[in-house]
């Protein structure tokens, strides 16, 4: 475990920041079934953090994984204060697929089971750099596709064996069509969407729900440098939608919903025309 | 992934709540406590941490500079349900704190008239509320915070640790460094409701009598008709309230928000329409004295219900004039200033009269001081508004008072330096990488250290 810098923040942080707050009774439907055990991969991403706050507020149990220890520490503190019934964390660079099995087994052990996995790791990368240099393209593909395939292979099999669990995976509308502006990121998400669809079709019959989530641009740290004048979704609105659709929703979810229509149109444009557009 | 500071877009112009002035600025949002001071790279014309931009003038602006929005740094770090001590990142808004605290039986110790301000902004402007007489200003309820300087120094600041930095940062207008997180002492409540009373008064003397009569009530504020003269001169409504002691439900019911939909045309706001509004508002309360139970939202935040209400003043925006005059000259000063305003022909809907108690502020540059506080806003009519603001500023000085930087767009360097004699001492604590258009303005003409 030491190689993964696993931190027992549940105990360490109790000493630093004594949380004397007992969560108040939560009244929504999902919580009446008792707290859910949720594993969040990429927990410091903007969308993951906003969504975790809503789960924390209803008393769910969280195991949070992220690369940066300082950031993970404050996100975990925030979830505890907001009412999460249990919070444990692990600092890990998920690009290293050789450590995945050990990490996931530890997370499942810490949560004493698994009801939901939210896969939210990903990088936007530098689109211009990735056109010039395969190293950047490879970094994007490794994080957004290869690593997630590795994680989902283990998690898919784990849940299928137990006939229980939901896997919610953040892909992107960018994966719906290769566009000149960011096709490396787009193709990493296209590959991911295809993989997740296949996994769903394989293990749905085992009683495991697999959800592909395709957000449009969302106002987060990831998109802070993007020159989009308007139309960026608010991360708290996206989080509220995600909590609903992960509770009970369809297989492929666009957030906000308008992107289902926008992408249907974009997919319908013939390639000879599309290549002349500046999308 | 971390944003690339070099590619963060320029989004001109950036406006404060008064919509005057407005300047181009580069925005580099801070997402994590560790993002500062790295976000300063390339900020050649200086930088300034900003919250919700609810200050009225240019204290939250930096012309051609780099603004560092903090609102994504809004995490809760610790909460003690027994003592009400909350620790949170400084970009959290008072609205977000209320959403968390009210269902748990706690309320803000001091709140300004909008909940859409950040914790860091409330400290940096040492904001005050309707309970100043009994609670002092915001900084009085902040046991400690962390200050990060542009050279990377991190300081825990309290009245014991780095007390001089603590004093400089409370009311320090965001210029001493970045407040990354702060502690706040919340006050317990048992109900969302406020025991409210509204009492009509005629003139400053009656207002002061009422204030004395109800000095045990926590929250008091008055609306004043600043248009009427003669027998209606300085008439108004004295509004007071206390948190209800009757235990009741604490949960928040989200309400639909109204949005002021467009910029009102300039002719909509004139003396006749304001006069009509004031007469209506004065008599809307049919009886001289009403008493009722009211939710805290309309009591503390009547205008928050209407998002972008500043559009009511049209594209040109508004000027806010807010002073504190010590008791010695409070009454004569207020009457003289009210007369000067009535004479100018400019009209204000939102004239607010209040008292400041004698609990001293902890900040070196804090605005509140014991006496009368008066605030009102004017639509911008260049030939009238700016000369009037100059005259009112000078009158405030004559009466020993001072103006509030968070609401100001007009005070001159000599006025500021007379209002805030500790400003030179303050410059020792100012971060060399941080500045604001306000600071440049009020220190420029004296060749002050920046």
mmCIF file of N, CA and C in Angstrom, chain B residues 5 45 56-57 77 144 154 172 183 185 212 220 229 242 308 339 376 380 399 409 446:
data_model
loop_
_atom_site.group_PDB
_atom_site.id
_atom_site.type_symbol
_atom_site.label_atom_id
_atom_site.label_comp_id
_atom_site.label_asym_id
_atom_site.label_seq_id
_atom_site.Cartn_x
_atom_site.Cartn_y
_atom_site.Cartn_z
ATOM 1 N N UNK B 5 -2.592 29.153 -16.896
ATOM 2 C CA UNK B 5 -2.838 30.570 -16.605
ATOM 3 C C UNK B 5 -2.606 31.450 -17.832
ATOM 4 N N UNK B 45 0.549 44.049 -14.571
ATOM 5 C CA UNK B 45 -0.026 45.297 -14.055
ATOM 6 C C UNK B 45 -0.700 45.088 -12.715
ATOM 7 N N UNK B 56 -19.527 48.207 -4.782
ATOM 8 C CA UNK B 56 -20.215 49.068 -5.752
ATOM 9 C C UNK B 56 -19.289 49.812 -6.703
ATOM 10 N N UNK B 57 -18.139 50.221 -6.215
ATOM 11 C CA UNK B 57 -17.284 51.076 -7.035
ATOM 12 C C UNK B 57 -16.116 50.318 -7.630
ATOM 13 N N UNK B 77 -14.414 23.220 5.706
ATOM 14 C CA UNK B 77 -13.285 22.444 6.217
ATOM 15 C C UNK B 77 -13.559 21.850 7.589
ATOM 16 N N UNK B 144 -9.843 33.475 13.363
ATOM 17 C CA UNK B 144 -8.562 33.401 12.670
ATOM 18 C C UNK B 144 -8.778 33.114 11.187
ATOM 19 N N UNK B 154 2.977 31.867 4.105
ATOM 20 C CA UNK B 154 1.637 31.551 4.623
ATOM 21 C C UNK B 154 1.605 31.943 6.093
ATOM 22 N N UNK B 172 -8.990 45.225 4.923
ATOM 23 C CA UNK B 172 -7.810 45.527 4.108
ATOM 24 C C UNK B 172 -8.046 45.488 2.605
ATOM 25 N N UNK B 183 -12.046 31.132 9.823
ATOM 26 C CA UNK B 183 -13.017 30.618 10.794
ATOM 27 C C UNK B 183 -14.070 31.687 11.047
ATOM 28 N N UNK B 185 -17.487 32.477 13.687
ATOM 29 C CA UNK B 185 -18.298 32.050 14.829
ATOM 30 C C UNK B 185 -19.761 32.314 14.512
ATOM 31 N N UNK B 212 -33.291 54.535 20.783
ATOM 32 C CA UNK B 212 -33.039 54.447 22.215
ATOM 33 C C UNK B 212 -34.071 53.539 22.890
ATOM 34 N N UNK B 220 -31.670 46.548 13.761
ATOM 35 C CA UNK B 220 -32.456 47.746 13.475
ATOM 36 C C UNK B 220 -31.905 48.423 12.227
ATOM 37 N N UNK B 229 -39.550 67.322 1.482
ATOM 38 C CA UNK B 229 -39.068 68.428 2.315
ATOM 39 C C UNK B 229 -40.233 68.898 3.187
ATOM 40 N N UNK B 242 -35.739 40.583 15.729
ATOM 41 C CA UNK B 242 -34.937 39.647 16.516
ATOM 42 C C UNK B 242 -35.214 38.253 15.979
ATOM 43 N N UNK B 308 -29.822 40.905 -10.201
ATOM 44 C CA UNK B 308 -29.460 42.004 -11.115
ATOM 45 C C UNK B 308 -30.367 43.214 -10.943
ATOM 46 N N UNK B 339 -30.475 67.694 3.396
ATOM 47 C CA UNK B 339 -30.922 68.939 2.750
ATOM 48 C C UNK B 339 -30.167 69.170 1.451
ATOM 49 N N UNK B 376 -27.126 55.760 0.512
ATOM 50 C CA UNK B 376 -28.132 55.874 -0.534
ATOM 51 C C UNK B 376 -27.460 55.772 -1.881
ATOM 52 N N UNK B 380 -26.510 57.606 -12.258
ATOM 53 C CA UNK B 380 -25.421 58.466 -12.720
ATOM 54 C C UNK B 380 -25.926 59.469 -13.742
ATOM 55 N N UNK B 399 -17.849 66.933 9.174
ATOM 56 C CA UNK B 399 -18.563 66.420 10.352
ATOM 57 C C UNK B 399 -17.805 65.287 11.034
ATOM 58 N N UNK B 409 -17.084 55.123 -5.498
ATOM 59 C CA UNK B 409 -16.460 55.254 -6.808
ATOM 60 C C UNK B 409 -15.919 56.660 -7.021
ATOM 61 N N UNK B 446 -0.889 61.630 -4.099
ATOM 62 C CA UNK B 446 0.102 61.977 -3.087
ATOM 63 C C UNK B 446 1.426 61.257 -3.333
#
